[in-house]
Amino acid sequence: LLHAVERASERQFLSRENKELRSQLNQGSSRKFVYSSPEMRAIAKMVERVAPSTATVLISGESGTGKEVVADAIHLASPRRGKPLIKLSCAALPETLLEAELFGYEKGAFTGANARKEGRFDLANGSTLFLDEIGEISPAVQVKLLRVLQDQKFERLGGTRTIDADVRILAATNKDLQKEVEEKRFREDLFYRLNVINLRIPSLRERKDDIPLLALHFLKTYAEKNAKTIEGFSEDALLALTSYDWPGNVRELENAIERAVVFTSGTVVPLSVLPQNVSAVGTLRHSLTFKIGTPLRELERQAIDITLQHA
């Protein structure tokens, strides 16, 4: 009886999940949270649990894994979704400009400050602020950011008035911040303030079950943008996509699919239009190479393995 109930429960869960995945694909935006692997299913459950809170979330993972997409998902599932998610890349600006962007400045605070400017903390008041590449900020900015996280207050550059900041912080990094703390490049107290909830996004090579769904999602997106009718991938092309390790993660996959759409003339993406490093992996998976002197029994075993993988 328990076994029967468990199987029924699993079928119901998979049915709901398949509907959700189809709706994700039908929405068509390149920024949607698209997944099917157990690893990302666990992340999605974490997103559901942390989104309603005001807790600071540190999203870690390799470059291109989709940390910003996860931040979008958290904000959209939170009570603050009625206001826009404010974003800032900490690596894109030098220290002085980053400080001005974060906290704003008063007229006359420095040469060229001809009028008061609101910072990202002003803009995110009552909403959420996403700080990408948080591991790149300087020690001076770290101190000021720590104060905002502790006291929910800040001052604009050149100002004397303390401003309350009702802001939820989502931060992302591709660095090991624990190691950065140990090597004295990142403040320990700030790390603990940021690391209230840690979501580690696995690399694409760790969740290859996501590749077919992501590839179809990007195919739909870029086929529409380029006014093309492309229904899917050839068997060889899909095998190459799932065999390749994607060191650039989801971002590299998206670029590869956009390129493939441009060069595809039919209704199916062939292996030949994929980037050379990707298509080469797919070709190798169909081949059997061996050293002279390999026993025939071992060759037979390898040939069967490769055939099973292909089929």
mmCIF file of C-alpha atoms in Angstrom:
data_model
loop_
_atom_site.group_PDB
_atom_site.id
_atom_site.type_symbol
_atom_site.label_atom_id
_atom_site.label_comp_id
_atom_site.label_asym_id
_atom_site.label_seq_id
_atom_site.Cartn_x
_atom_site.Cartn_y
_atom_site.Cartn_z
ATOM 1 C CA LEU A 1 0.000 0.000 0.000
ATOM 2 C CA LEU A 2 2.787 2.427 0.931
ATOM 3 C CA HIS A 3 4.599 1.578 -2.302
ATOM 4 C CA ALA A 4 1.453 2.239 -4.354
ATOM 5 C CA VAL A 5 0.827 5.593 -2.645
ATOM 6 C CA GLU A 6 4.467 6.581 -3.124
ATOM 7 C CA ARG A 7 4.321 5.794 -6.847
ATOM 8 C CA ALA A 8 1.067 7.745 -7.231
ATOM 9 C CA SER A 9 2.598 10.697 -5.388
ATOM 10 C CA GLU A 10 5.671 10.617 -7.640
ATOM 11 C CA ARG A 11 3.496 10.553 -10.780
ATOM 12 C CA GLN A 12 1.470 13.508 -9.539
ATOM 13 C CA PHE A 13 4.661 15.454 -8.703
ATOM 14 C CA LEU A 14 6.178 14.721 -12.132
ATOM 15 C CA SER A 15 2.947 15.717 -13.863
ATOM 16 C CA ARG A 16 2.880 19.072 -12.027
ATOM 17 C CA GLU A 17 6.570 19.611 -12.758
ATOM 18 C CA ASN A 18 6.135 18.842 -16.475
ATOM 19 C CA LYS A 19 3.323 21.417 -16.665
ATOM 20 C CA GLU A 20 5.575 23.938 -14.939
ATOM 21 C CA LEU A 21 8.453 23.227 -17.332
ATOM 22 C CA ARG A 22 6.171 23.587 -20.352
ATOM 23 C CA SER A 23 4.867 26.907 -19.043
ATOM 24 C CA GLN A 24 8.468 28.076 -18.509
ATOM 25 C CA LEU A 25 9.264 27.276 -22.145
ATOM 26 C CA ASN A 26 6.087 28.924 -23.416
ATOM 27 C CA GLN A 27 6.837 32.188 -21.616
ATOM 28 C CA GLY A 28 9.747 32.718 -24.004
ATOM 29 C CA SER A 29 11.951 35.082 -21.985
ATOM 30 C CA SER A 30 15.702 34.329 -21.986
ATOM 31 C CA ARG A 31 15.818 35.221 -18.284
ATOM 32 C CA LYS A 32 13.442 32.499 -17.025
ATOM 33 C CA PHE A 33 14.478 29.961 -14.394
ATOM 34 C CA VAL A 34 14.556 26.829 -16.580
ATOM 35 C CA TYR A 35 15.613 23.484 -15.094
ATOM 36 C CA SER A 36 14.844 19.772 -14.902
ATOM 37 C CA SER A 37 17.796 18.250 -13.000
ATOM 38 C CA PRO A 38 17.531 17.075 -9.381
ATOM 39 C CA GLU A 39 20.293 19.563 -8.463
ATOM 40 C CA MET A 40 18.359 22.573 -9.756
ATOM 41 C CA ARG A 41 15.079 21.175 -8.411
ATOM 42 C CA ALA A 42 16.684 21.409 -4.960
ATOM 43 C CA ILE A 43 17.710 25.020 -5.698
ATOM 44 C CA ALA A 44 14.143 25.820 -6.812
ATOM 45 C CA LYS A 45 12.778 24.451 -3.534
ATOM 46 C CA MET A 46 15.271 26.599 -1.610
ATOM 47 C CA VAL A 47 14.162 29.644 -3.625
ATOM 48 C CA GLU A 48 10.540 28.952 -2.653
ATOM 49 C CA ARG A 49 11.481 28.721 1.028
ATOM 50 C CA VAL A 50 13.742 31.791 1.262
ATOM 51 C CA ALA A 51 11.801 34.146 -1.051
ATOM 52 C CA PRO A 52 9.073 35.158 1.461
ATOM 53 C CA SER A 53 11.680 36.158 4.083
ATOM 54 C CA THR A 54 13.841 39.292 4.314
ATOM 55 C CA ALA A 55 17.036 37.268 4.860
ATOM 56 C CA THR A 56 20.180 38.190 2.925
ATOM 57 C CA VAL A 57 21.078 35.534 0.342
ATOM 58 C CA LEU A 58 24.563 34.850 -1.032
ATOM 59 C CA ILE A 59 24.400 33.122 -4.414
ATOM 60 C CA SER A 60 27.692 31.450 -5.327
ATOM 61 C CA GLY A 61 28.834 29.526 -8.371
ATOM 62 C CA GLU A 62 31.004 29.657 -11.459
ATOM 63 C CA SER A 63 30.619 32.452 -13.986
ATOM 64 C CA GLY A 64 27.712 31.870 -16.345
ATOM 65 C CA THR A 65 25.766 29.426 -14.164
ATOM 66 C CA GLY A 66 22.714 31.693 -13.878
ATOM 67 C CA LYS A 67 23.145 33.401 -10.507
ATOM 68 C CA GLU A 68 21.290 36.504 -11.702
ATOM 69 C CA VAL A 69 18.398 34.348 -12.933
ATOM 70 C CA VAL A 70 18.133 32.809 -9.448
ATOM 71 C CA ALA A 71 18.146 36.311 -7.918
ATOM 72 C CA ASP A 72 15.298 37.278 -10.277
ATOM 73 C CA ALA A 73 13.370 34.170 -9.195
ATOM 74 C CA ILE A 74 13.811 34.993 -5.494
ATOM 75 C CA HIS A 75 12.585 38.565 -5.987
ATOM 76 C CA LEU A 76 9.615 37.538 -8.139
ATOM 77 C CA ALA A 77 8.500 35.033 -5.483
ATOM 78 C CA SER A 78 8.908 37.541 -2.624
ATOM 79 C CA PRO A 79 6.409 40.016 -1.130
ATOM 80 C CA ARG A 80 8.573 42.803 -2.653
ATOM 81 C CA ARG A 81 7.877 41.742 -6.247
ATOM 82 C CA GLY A 82 5.587 44.755 -6.752
ATOM 83 C CA LYS A 83 8.701 46.946 -6.993
ATOM 84 C CA PRO A 84 11.572 46.434 -9.447
ATOM 85 C CA LEU A 85 14.680 44.451 -8.535
ATOM 86 C CA ILE A 86 17.586 46.953 -8.516
ATOM 87 C CA LYS A 87 20.874 45.535 -9.835
ATOM 88 C CA LEU A 88 24.503 46.594 -9.699
ATOM 89 C CA SER A 89 27.645 44.847 -10.929
ATOM 90 C CA CYS A 90 30.361 45.594 -8.377
ATOM 91 C CA ALA A 91 33.141 44.582 -10.785
ATOM 92 C CA ALA A 92 32.088 47.057 -13.481
ATOM 93 C CA LEU A 93 32.978 50.246 -11.560
ATOM 94 C CA PRO A 94 36.071 51.635 -9.806
ATOM 95 C CA GLU A 95 35.847 52.198 -6.040
ATOM 96 C CA THR A 96 34.816 55.875 -6.087
ATOM 97 C CA LEU A 97 32.099 55.375 -8.707
ATOM 98 C CA LEU A 98 30.853 52.215 -7.014
ATOM 99 C CA GLU A 99 30.421 54.082 -3.718
ATOM 100 C CA ALA A 100 28.532 56.880 -5.482
ATOM 101 C CA GLU A 101 26.312 54.357 -7.301
ATOM 102 C CA LEU A 102 25.506 52.503 -4.091
ATOM 103 C CA PHE A 103 24.860 55.399 -1.729
ATOM 104 C CA GLY A 104 24.301 58.391 -4.033
ATOM 105 C CA TYR A 105 25.721 61.839 -3.409
ATOM 106 C CA GLU A 106 24.730 65.389 -2.512
ATOM 107 C CA LYS A 107 25.287 68.433 -4.710
ATOM 108 C CA GLY A 108 28.893 69.612 -4.374
ATOM 109 C CA ALA A 109 30.129 66.342 -2.818
ATOM 110 C CA PHE A 110 32.943 66.287 -5.400
ATOM 111 C CA THR A 111 33.954 68.044 -8.613
ATOM 112 C CA GLY A 112 31.210 67.544 -11.173
ATOM 113 C CA ALA A 113 28.487 66.773 -8.615
ATOM 114 C CA ASN A 114 26.139 69.490 -9.879
ATOM 115 C CA ALA A 115 22.983 68.002 -8.401
ATOM 116 C CA ARG A 116 21.950 65.429 -5.833
ATOM 117 C CA LYS A 117 21.881 61.862 -7.118
ATOM 118 C CA GLU A 118 20.032 58.982 -5.534
ATOM 119 C CA GLY A 119 22.005 55.762 -5.143
ATOM 120 C CA ARG A 120 20.908 52.158 -5.562
ATOM 121 C CA PHE A 121 19.954 51.923 -1.876
ATOM 122 C CA ASP A 122 17.558 54.847 -2.428
ATOM 123 C CA LEU A 123 16.094 53.223 -5.525
ATOM 124 C CA ALA A 124 15.743 49.826 -3.822
ATOM 125 C CA ASN A 125 13.979 51.199 -0.729
ATOM 126 C CA GLY A 126 11.099 48.812 -0.004
ATOM 127 C CA SER A 127 12.429 46.412 -2.628
ATOM 128 C CA THR A 128 15.480 44.202 -3.278
ATOM 129 C CA LEU A 129 19.048 45.090 -4.286
ATOM 130 C CA PHE A 130 21.102 42.545 -6.239
ATOM 131 C CA LEU A 131 24.863 43.045 -5.908
ATOM 132 C CA ASP A 132 26.690 40.980 -8.511
ATOM 133 C CA GLU A 133 30.422 40.164 -8.172
ATOM 134 C CA ILE A 134 30.334 41.131 -4.476
ATOM 135 C CA GLY A 135 33.824 39.666 -3.999
ATOM 136 C CA GLU A 136 35.313 42.524 -6.041
ATOM 137 C CA ILE A 137 34.443 45.419 -3.701
ATOM 138 C CA SER A 138 37.261 47.299 -1.959
ATOM 139 C CA PRO A 139 37.836 47.258 1.836
ATOM 140 C CA ALA A 140 36.513 50.837 2.151
ATOM 141 C CA VAL A 141 33.217 49.982 0.441
ATOM 142 C CA GLN A 142 33.019 46.744 2.450
ATOM 143 C CA VAL A 143 32.966 48.795 5.683
ATOM 144 C CA LYS A 144 30.107 51.009 4.449
ATOM 145 C CA LEU A 145 28.137 48.050 3.125
ATOM 146 C CA LEU A 146 28.542 46.273 6.477
ATOM 147 C CA ARG A 147 26.989 49.259 8.242
ATOM 148 C CA VAL A 148 23.934 49.174 5.982
ATOM 149 C CA LEU A 149 23.483 45.451 6.602
ATOM 150 C CA GLN A 150 23.839 45.909 10.375
ATOM 151 C CA ASP A 151 21.859 49.111 10.942
ATOM 152 C CA GLN A 152 19.738 49.476 7.779
ATOM 153 C CA LYS A 153 21.020 53.065 7.525
ATOM 154 C CA PHE A 154 23.383 54.972 5.215
ATOM 155 C CA GLU A 155 24.484 58.496 4.231
ATOM 156 C CA ARG A 156 24.957 59.858 0.741
ATOM 157 C CA LEU A 157 28.453 61.025 -0.208
ATOM 158 C CA GLY A 158 28.891 64.596 1.017
ATOM 159 C CA GLY A 159 25.707 64.375 3.085
ATOM 160 C CA THR A 160 25.059 64.507 6.821
ATOM 161 C CA ARG A 161 21.531 63.111 6.968
ATOM 162 C CA THR A 162 21.163 59.447 7.905
ATOM 163 C CA ILE A 163 18.702 57.645 5.634
ATOM 164 C CA ASP A 164 16.780 54.505 6.570
ATOM 165 C CA ALA A 165 17.179 51.652 4.076
ATOM 166 C CA ASP A 166 14.408 49.071 3.948
ATOM 167 C CA VAL A 167 16.340 46.995 1.434
ATOM 168 C CA ARG A 168 16.746 43.254 1.056
ATOM 169 C CA ILE A 169 20.194 42.246 -0.213
ATOM 170 C CA LEU A 170 20.866 39.461 -2.699
ATOM 171 C CA ALA A 171 24.570 39.089 -3.493
ATOM 172 C CA ALA A 172 26.385 36.893 -6.011
ATOM 173 C CA THR A 173 30.003 35.828 -6.389
ATOM 174 C CA ASN A 174 32.081 33.422 -8.437
ATOM 175 C CA LYS A 175 34.840 33.585 -5.810
ATOM 176 C CA ASP A 176 35.301 31.420 -2.735
ATOM 177 C CA LEU A 177 34.567 34.145 -0.161
ATOM 178 C CA GLN A 178 35.600 31.882 2.723
ATOM 179 C CA LYS A 179 39.060 31.651 1.145
ATOM 180 C CA GLU A 180 39.049 35.410 0.489
ATOM 181 C CA VAL A 181 38.378 35.929 4.221
ATOM 182 C CA GLU A 182 41.228 33.597 5.177
ATOM 183 C CA GLU A 183 43.596 35.517 2.888
ATOM 184 C CA LYS A 184 42.454 38.872 4.374
ATOM 185 C CA ARG A 185 40.959 40.197 1.137
ATOM 186 C CA PHE A 186 37.368 40.182 2.389
ATOM 187 C CA ARG A 187 36.048 41.229 5.788
ATOM 188 C CA GLU A 188 34.987 38.296 7.940
ATOM 189 C CA ASP A 189 32.134 40.218 9.591
ATOM 190 C CA LEU A 190 30.735 41.256 6.203
ATOM 191 C CA PHE A 191 30.993 37.673 4.928
ATOM 192 C CA TYR A 192 28.894 36.401 7.830
ATOM 193 C CA ARG A 193 26.328 39.182 7.276
ATOM 194 C CA LEU A 194 26.042 38.222 3.602
ATOM 195 C CA ASN A 195 26.166 34.467 4.136
ATOM 196 C CA VAL A 196 22.907 34.166 6.095
ATOM 197 C CA ILE A 197 21.581 31.842 3.376
ATOM 198 C CA ASN A 198 23.985 30.397 0.811
ATOM 199 C CA LEU A 199 22.762 29.050 -2.504
ATOM 200 C CA ARG A 200 25.487 27.342 -4.520
ATOM 201 C CA ILE A 201 24.507 27.040 -8.178
ATOM 202 C CA PRO A 202 26.113 23.920 -9.704
ATOM 203 C CA SER A 203 27.990 24.193 -12.989
ATOM 204 C CA LEU A 204 26.279 22.942 -16.141
ATOM 205 C CA ARG A 205 28.588 19.899 -16.319
ATOM 206 C CA GLU A 206 27.236 18.890 -12.883
ATOM 207 C CA ARG A 207 23.604 19.021 -14.084
ATOM 208 C CA LYS A 208 23.593 17.768 -17.652
ATOM 209 C CA ASP A 209 19.906 16.838 -17.353
ATOM 210 C CA ASP A 210 19.220 20.577 -17.777
ATOM 211 C CA ILE A 211 20.995 20.856 -21.142
ATOM 212 C CA PRO A 212 18.188 19.588 -23.468
ATOM 213 C CA LEU A 213 15.545 21.805 -21.825
ATOM 214 C CA LEU A 214 17.813 24.873 -21.750
ATOM 215 C CA ALA A 215 18.841 24.260 -25.375
ATOM 216 C CA LEU A 216 15.180 24.079 -26.475
ATOM 217 C CA HIS A 217 14.386 27.187 -24.443
ATOM 218 C CA PHE A 218 17.168 29.206 -26.113
ATOM 219 C CA LEU A 219 16.260 27.715 -29.507
ATOM 220 C CA LYS A 220 12.666 28.957 -29.138
ATOM 221 C CA THR A 221 13.859 32.390 -27.972
ATOM 222 C CA TYR A 222 16.364 33.006 -30.779
ATOM 223 C CA ALA A 223 14.272 31.394 -33.508
ATOM 224 C CA GLU A 224 11.500 33.892 -32.687
ATOM 225 C CA LYS A 225 13.980 36.799 -32.615
ATOM 226 C CA ASN A 226 15.342 35.777 -36.033
ATOM 227 C CA ALA A 227 11.882 35.007 -37.500
ATOM 228 C CA LYS A 228 12.788 31.373 -38.177
ATOM 229 C CA THR A 229 10.801 28.152 -37.790
ATOM 230 C CA ILE A 230 13.115 25.629 -36.139
ATOM 231 C CA GLU A 231 11.540 22.682 -34.357
ATOM 232 C CA GLY A 232 14.488 21.069 -32.601
ATOM 233 C CA PHE A 233 17.906 19.440 -32.870
ATOM 234 C CA SER A 234 19.183 16.507 -34.873
ATOM 235 C CA GLU A 235 20.133 13.431 -32.863
ATOM 236 C CA ASP A 236 23.854 14.096 -33.477
ATOM 237 C CA ALA A 237 23.532 17.736 -32.417
ATOM 238 C CA LEU A 238 21.683 16.887 -29.194
ATOM 239 C CA LEU A 239 24.251 14.195 -28.368
ATOM 240 C CA ALA A 240 27.064 16.739 -28.840
ATOM 241 C CA LEU A 241 25.291 19.307 -26.643
ATOM 242 C CA THR A 242 24.848 16.824 -23.796
ATOM 243 C CA SER A 243 28.369 15.368 -24.172
ATOM 244 C CA TYR A 244 30.244 18.699 -24.027
ATOM 245 C CA ASP A 245 31.336 19.957 -20.586
ATOM 246 C CA TRP A 246 30.435 23.659 -21.126
ATOM 247 C CA PRO A 247 33.234 25.451 -19.204
ATOM 248 C CA GLY A 248 31.348 28.714 -19.810
ATOM 249 C CA ASN A 249 28.188 27.155 -18.371
ATOM 250 C CA VAL A 250 24.694 28.355 -19.355
ATOM 251 C CA ARG A 251 26.041 31.561 -20.912
ATOM 252 C CA GLU A 252 28.247 29.548 -23.298
ATOM 253 C CA LEU A 253 25.325 27.251 -24.164
ATOM 254 C CA GLU A 254 23.095 30.241 -24.911
ATOM 255 C CA ASN A 255 25.726 31.761 -27.210
ATOM 256 C CA ALA A 256 26.177 28.425 -29.001
ATOM 257 C CA ILE A 257 22.423 28.091 -29.601
ATOM 258 C CA GLU A 258 22.116 31.688 -30.864
ATOM 259 C CA ARG A 259 24.944 31.010 -33.331
ATOM 260 C CA ALA A 260 23.332 27.725 -34.397
ATOM 261 C CA VAL A 261 20.002 29.449 -35.079
ATOM 262 C CA VAL A 262 21.699 32.000 -37.357
ATOM 263 C CA PHE A 263 23.356 29.263 -39.467
ATOM 264 C CA THR A 264 20.436 26.779 -39.539
ATOM 265 C CA SER A 265 18.537 26.856 -42.835
ATOM 266 C CA GLY A 266 16.077 24.003 -42.209
ATOM 267 C CA THR A 267 13.661 23.116 -39.431
ATOM 268 C CA VAL A 268 16.208 21.071 -37.436
ATOM 269 C CA VAL A 269 19.570 22.234 -36.048
ATOM 270 C CA PRO A 270 22.306 19.983 -37.534
ATOM 271 C CA LEU A 271 25.588 19.068 -35.849
ATOM 272 C CA SER A 272 27.555 21.074 -38.438
ATOM 273 C CA VAL A 273 26.297 24.496 -37.233
ATOM 274 C CA LEU A 274 27.368 23.990 -33.613
ATOM 275 C CA PRO A 275 30.717 25.530 -32.520
ATOM 276 C CA GLN A 276 33.656 23.338 -33.549
ATOM 277 C CA ASN A 277 34.683 22.447 -29.993
ATOM 278 C CA VAL A 278 31.123 21.251 -29.274
ATOM 279 C CA SER A 279 30.599 19.320 -32.529
ATOM 280 C CA ALA A 280 34.007 17.636 -32.150
ATOM 281 C CA VAL A 281 32.897 16.083 -28.852
ATOM 282 C CA GLY A 282 29.781 14.687 -30.498
ATOM 283 C CA THR A 283 31.841 13.190 -33.324
ATOM 284 C CA LEU A 284 34.289 11.590 -30.869
ATOM 285 C CA ARG A 285 31.435 9.928 -28.993
ATOM 286 C CA HIS A 286 30.602 7.976 -32.181
ATOM 287 C CA SER A 287 34.193 6.779 -32.680
ATOM 288 C CA LEU A 288 36.189 3.939 -31.171
ATOM 289 C CA THR A 289 39.935 4.486 -30.765
ATOM 290 C CA PHE A 290 42.239 1.870 -29.295
ATOM 291 C CA LYS A 291 45.891 0.997 -28.791
ATOM 292 C CA ILE A 292 47.514 -1.692 -30.938
ATOM 293 C CA GLY A 293 47.418 -4.931 -28.985
ATOM 294 C CA THR A 294 44.116 -4.272 -27.176
ATOM 295 C CA PRO A 295 42.398 -7.651 -26.614
ATOM 296 C CA LEU A 296 39.446 -8.327 -28.915
ATOM 297 C CA ARG A 297 37.169 -8.918 -25.898
ATOM 298 C CA GLU A 298 37.970 -5.384 -24.590
ATOM 299 C CA LEU A 299 37.348 -3.855 -28.038
ATOM 300 C CA GLU A 300 33.988 -5.641 -28.181
ATOM 301 C CA ARG A 301 33.048 -4.285 -24.729
ATOM 302 C CA GLN A 302 33.985 -0.701 -25.717
ATOM 303 C CA ALA A 303 32.071 -0.991 -29.012
ATOM 304 C CA ILE A 304 28.944 -2.145 -27.161
ATOM 305 C CA ASP A 305 29.292 0.728 -24.642
ATOM 306 C CA ILE A 306 29.561 3.350 -27.384
ATOM 307 C CA THR A 307 26.630 1.842 -29.295
ATOM 308 C CA LEU A 308 24.451 1.887 -26.184
ATOM 309 C CA GLN A 309 25.366 5.533 -25.496
ATOM 310 C CA HIS A 310 24.542 6.479 -29.087
ATOM 311 C CA ALA A 311 21.227 4.604 -29.095
#
